[in-house]
Amino acid sequence: MLDNKQVESLPSSLISWVEEVRKRTKPDKVYWCDGSGEENKELTNLLTSEGKWIKLNERKYKNSYLYRTQKNDVARVEDRTLICTDSEEEAGPTNRWMKKEKAFKMMWDLFNGAMKGRTMYVVPYLMGPENSDFSQVGVEITDSAYVVVNMRILTRMGNVAVNELKRKKKYVRALHSTGDLSLENRYICHFPDEWLLMSINTEYGGNAVLSKKPHALRIASVAAREEGWLAEHMFLLEVENKKRNKKYYISGALPSASGKTNLAMINPPSDFKDFYARTVGDDISWLFVGKEGELRGINPENGFFGVAYGTGPSSNPNILDSLKKNTIFTNVALNPKTNEPWWEGLSEPPETLYDWTGAEWHPGSERSAAHKNSRFTTPLKQYPFKSQAYKDPKGVNLSLILFGGRRSSLIPLVYEAKSFEQGILLGAMTRAETTAAQSGSTGVVRSDPMSMLAFCGYNMGDYFKHWFDVAKRIKTPPKVFNVNWFRKDEKGNYTWPGFSENFRVLKWMIDRVDGKVNALELPIGFIPDIKDLDLKGLNIGKDKLKELFYFDKKGWLKELDEVKVFFKKFEKHMPDELWNEFNKMYKNVQEY
Ligand code: SAT
Ligand code: MN
């Protein structure tokens, strides 16, 4: 706990806000978190004693726990996630909007007495490396010990943030209460003008750990627009080639639960002896134009909140050891015999399990044992294949950016934009199938520009314009690519093996960056000449490769027509630069 002296040293605006929240929410106790190990132990003991979480097998999963959320509270709820501004136009046609004053009143009514009988935790946190001009601070007030222990892994929490609070002019205020978990009154409200967040009646990570999507993307995207940088839903990967004596930094946007974490932790196939891949971040990148006109990136987070379901020896072997200590598992299954967590993809299922709801489960059951959006929360620091750059206050210099999404047809395995500006179009026109990361139906194709549909805190038309404005200041633009690992054949099987084999595609991109290989031109961009794809050791037929790069003119015209309908929604907010790029591509496809 922070002592009185430390609390008194904090900005007076913060002290009075905490006091206001205390008066309105009426907790039994106020507890200022310092982020220490002892404090964390107290909180985990408390959670265990309340029967809310299960301590896992200490020998196999040291200091690790299983938490089950309420059944109706397992994913982000996009229809209850609101951007609250004066005018609807500021939020734009893709966000749910509520007038600021109305939302304020509604939320304060819901928060009235919400913390009665509970402890109110005040959590100072830092997003980004220490002593970095790019980092931001925030303070989350929450009555959930589960949220606090997650924040301790995902952010730099407590004392470090207290120091930065004294240095930074502005900070985000985030207020959360578990409330009664009722769906009718669940709201995650964003007040970008005030750098303020209010979330109630939910405890699921993406809705309640407000440092993550609500701060690091929705509020940060608004700040980024004002200050001339970009807050993106992107991983950040370091690839080193020892022979070329060079490091490449790759950031990439893929929608939630589409393998972004796996790609950020990719393990090059065994034939790629000169290559090493290391993770800087797996979910969020903040990008800045550096002094030399280069594009730099930092990972604002300090841990991973990855999807457990499907994570295993074939999809992400690198993470498995890291999950064996100091990890929180949410909504995975439990082996009652060994007290170990289990989820689909990890191993053969044991004879008897308790599923994510706690009900008995046996192999062959129709329902999954772990929830499809089950998650692990684990510290970056203990991940063996991390890049030391994750704590570099200056960030890294980007070599390339990739966009993509889950598409079972049409979109090639990889293609390259002809310019950075066309790259912005590739990002903006991304359409992807929905996943279990958001409530609602899965597998529906929807526009998800830059994978930011659910995370852009303002009008996406203005967001596209902002990308073009930032582009004007970049002197050495990274190359931009689009990828699609998810094409399926007529039988419904994936055409490309994916996972670590995706490194072959990254290698081609790196060769393009280094000017080592030429490419073939299509109206939508450049694709590899098959001979330049390193496929040594991979058993893949010629027809499959052909299929992966087949250009279906009719399909593309239909795709672009649908993109156009989406773009038109933004009306006058849509920048001319993007329409120009779009029209150029449309014409090229028509004339092909
Ligand atoms: O639930 S989170 O928003 O934190 C993760 C995700 O959906 O990308
Ligand atoms: Mn994400």
Coordinates of C-alpha atoms in Angstrom, one line a residue, residues 204-403:
Y204 CA -14.1 -9.4 -18.2
G205 CA -10.6 -8.1 -19.0
G206 CA -11.3 -6.1 -22.2
N207 CA -14.2 -4.3 -20.4
A208 CA -12.7 -3.9 -16.9
V209 CA -8.9 -3.7 -17.2
L210 CA -9.3 -0.2 -18.4
S211 CA -5.6 0.4 -19.1
K212 CA -5.9 -2.0 -22.1
K213 CA -8.3 -1.3 -25.0
P214 CA -10.2 1.6 -23.3
H215 CA -7.0 3.6 -22.4
A216 CA -4.3 2.3 -24.7
L217 CA -6.5 2.4 -27.8
R218 CA -9.7 4.4 -27.5
I219 CA -8.4 7.3 -25.4
A220 CA -4.9 7.1 -26.8
S221 CA -6.1 7.2 -30.4
V222 CA -7.8 10.6 -29.6
A223 CA -4.6 11.9 -27.9
A224 CA -2.6 10.6 -30.8
R225 CA -4.6 12.5 -33.3
E226 CA -4.1 15.7 -31.3
E227 CA -0.4 15.1 -30.8
G228 CA 0.5 13.7 -34.2
W229 CA 1.1 10.0 -33.6
L230 CA -0.8 6.7 -33.9
A231 CA -2.2 4.3 -31.3
E232 CA -2.7 1.0 -33.1
H233 CA -4.1 -2.5 -32.4
M234 CA -0.7 -4.0 -33.5
F235 CA 1.8 -6.5 -32.3
L236 CA 5.5 -5.5 -32.4
L237 CA 8.1 -8.1 -33.5
E238 CA 11.8 -8.1 -33.8
V239 CA 13.4 -10.3 -36.4
E240 CA 17.2 -10.6 -36.4
N241 CA 19.2 -11.9 -39.3
K242 CA 22.7 -12.7 -38.0
K243 CA 24.2 -13.1 -41.5
R244 CA 22.9 -9.7 -42.7
N245 CA 23.8 -8.3 -39.2
K246 CA 20.5 -6.6 -39.1
K247 CA 17.4 -6.3 -37.0
Y248 CA 14.0 -5.7 -38.5
Y249 CA 11.0 -4.4 -36.6
I250 CA 7.6 -5.5 -37.8
S251 CA 4.2 -4.2 -36.5
G252 CA 1.0 -5.8 -37.5
A253 CA -2.7 -5.4 -37.1
L254 CA -5.0 -8.4 -36.9
P255 CA -8.4 -8.5 -35.4
S256 CA -8.9 -10.0 -31.8
A257 CA -8.5 -13.8 -31.6
S258 CA -6.9 -14.0 -35.1
G259 CA -3.5 -15.3 -34.1
K260 CA -1.9 -11.9 -33.4
T261 CA -0.2 -13.2 -30.2
N262 CA 1.0 -16.4 -32.0
L263 CA 2.5 -14.3 -34.8
A264 CA 4.2 -12.0 -32.3
M265 CA 5.7 -15.1 -30.7
I266 CA 6.6 -16.8 -33.9
N267 CA 9.3 -19.5 -33.9
P268 CA 11.1 -19.6 -37.3
P269 CA 11.0 -23.1 -38.9
S270 CA 14.1 -25.1 -38.3
D271 CA 15.6 -24.4 -41.7
F272 CA 15.8 -20.7 -41.0
K273 CA 19.0 -20.9 -39.1
D274 CA 20.1 -17.3 -39.4
F275 CA 16.9 -15.9 -38.1
Y276 CA 15.7 -15.1 -34.6
A277 CA 12.3 -13.7 -33.8
R278 CA 11.6 -11.9 -30.5
T279 CA 8.5 -10.2 -29.1
V280 CA 8.3 -6.6 -28.2
G281 CA 4.5 -6.6 -27.8
D282 CA 1.6 -8.8 -28.8
D283 CA -1.4 -6.5 -29.0
I284 CA -0.9 -2.7 -29.0
S285 CA 1.7 -0.4 -30.6
W286 CA 2.0 3.3 -30.2
L287 CA 3.8 4.7 -33.3
F288 CA 5.7 8.0 -33.5
V289 CA 7.6 9.9 -36.2
G290 CA 11.2 10.2 -35.0
K291 CA 13.7 13.0 -35.5
E292 CA 15.0 11.6 -38.7
G293 CA 11.5 11.1 -40.1
E294 CA 11.5 7.4 -39.3
L295 CA 8.5 5.6 -37.9
R296 CA 9.1 4.4 -34.3
G297 CA 7.1 2.1 -32.1
I298 CA 6.7 1.2 -28.5
N299 CA 4.6 -1.5 -26.7
P300 CA 2.6 0.4 -24.0
E301 CA 2.0 -2.9 -22.1
N302 CA 4.0 -5.0 -19.7
G303 CA 2.4 -8.4 -20.2
F304 CA 0.2 -10.6 -22.4
F305 CA -3.6 -11.1 -22.3
G306 CA -3.7 -13.9 -24.9
V307 CA -6.3 -16.3 -26.0
A308 CA -5.6 -19.7 -24.2
Y309 CA -8.0 -21.8 -26.4
G310 CA -6.0 -23.2 -29.3
T311 CA -2.6 -22.2 -27.8
G312 CA -0.3 -25.2 -27.8
P313 CA 2.8 -26.9 -29.2
S314 CA 1.8 -26.3 -32.8
S315 CA 0.4 -22.8 -32.6
N316 CA 2.7 -21.2 -30.1
P317 CA 5.3 -23.4 -28.5
N318 CA 7.3 -20.4 -27.3
I319 CA 4.7 -19.3 -24.7
L320 CA 4.0 -22.6 -23.0
D321 CA 6.9 -22.5 -20.5
S322 CA 6.0 -18.9 -19.6
L323 CA 2.5 -19.9 -18.6
K324 CA 3.9 -22.2 -15.9
K325 CA 4.4 -19.4 -13.4
N326 CA 2.9 -16.1 -12.2
T327 CA 0.0 -16.5 -14.6
I328 CA -3.7 -15.9 -14.3
F329 CA -6.0 -18.1 -16.4
T330 CA -9.5 -17.0 -17.0
N331 CA -12.3 -19.3 -18.2
V332 CA -10.1 -22.3 -19.0
A333 CA -10.9 -25.9 -17.9
L334 CA -9.5 -27.5 -14.8
N335 CA -8.2 -31.1 -14.3
P336 CA -9.5 -31.9 -10.9
K337 CA -7.1 -34.8 -10.4
T338 CA -3.9 -32.8 -10.9
N339 CA -5.2 -29.3 -10.3
E340 CA -3.7 -28.2 -13.6
P341 CA -5.4 -25.9 -16.2
W342 CA -6.4 -27.3 -19.5
W343 CA -7.7 -25.9 -22.8
E344 CA -8.3 -27.2 -26.3
G345 CA -5.0 -27.4 -28.3
L346 CA -2.8 -27.8 -25.3
S347 CA -2.7 -31.6 -25.2
E348 CA -4.9 -34.7 -25.5
P349 CA -7.8 -34.1 -23.1
P350 CA -7.7 -35.9 -19.8
E351 CA -10.5 -38.3 -18.9
T352 CA -12.3 -35.9 -16.6
L353 CA -12.3 -32.1 -16.5
Y354 CA -14.3 -29.3 -15.0
D355 CA -15.2 -27.0 -17.9
W356 CA -14.8 -23.2 -17.8
T357 CA -18.1 -23.0 -16.0
G358 CA -17.1 -25.5 -13.3
A359 CA -19.3 -28.3 -14.7
E360 CA -18.0 -31.9 -15.2
W361 CA -16.8 -32.5 -18.7
H362 CA -15.5 -35.6 -20.6
P363 CA -13.7 -35.9 -24.0
G364 CA -16.2 -36.2 -26.9
S365 CA -18.6 -33.6 -25.3
E366 CA -20.2 -31.3 -27.8
R367 CA -19.3 -28.2 -25.9
S368 CA -15.8 -27.0 -25.5
A369 CA -14.1 -27.4 -22.1
A370 CA -12.4 -24.0 -22.2
H371 CA -14.2 -21.0 -23.4
K372 CA -13.2 -19.9 -26.9
N373 CA -12.2 -16.6 -25.5
S374 CA -10.4 -18.0 -22.5
R375 CA -7.3 -16.0 -21.6
F376 CA -4.0 -16.1 -19.9
T377 CA -2.5 -13.0 -18.3
T378 CA 1.3 -13.4 -18.0
P379 CA 4.2 -11.0 -17.5
L380 CA 6.3 -10.0 -20.5
K381 CA 9.4 -10.0 -18.3
Q382 CA 9.4 -13.8 -17.8
Y383 CA 8.9 -14.6 -21.5
P384 CA 12.1 -16.1 -22.7
F385 CA 11.9 -14.9 -26.3
K386 CA 11.3 -11.2 -25.6
S387 CA 13.2 -8.4 -27.2
Q388 CA 15.0 -6.2 -24.7
A389 CA 13.6 -3.3 -26.8
Y390 CA 10.4 -3.6 -24.9
K391 CA 11.8 -1.3 -22.3
D392 CA 13.6 1.1 -24.5
P393 CA 12.2 4.6 -23.9
K394 CA 13.0 5.5 -27.5
G395 CA 11.2 2.6 -29.0
V396 CA 12.2 0.8 -32.2
N397 CA 12.5 1.8 -35.9
L398 CA 9.9 0.1 -38.0
S399 CA 10.9 -1.8 -41.1
L400 CA 7.5 -2.9 -42.2
I401 CA 3.8 -2.9 -41.3
L402 CA 1.3 -5.6 -42.0
F403 CA -2.5 -5.7 -42.0

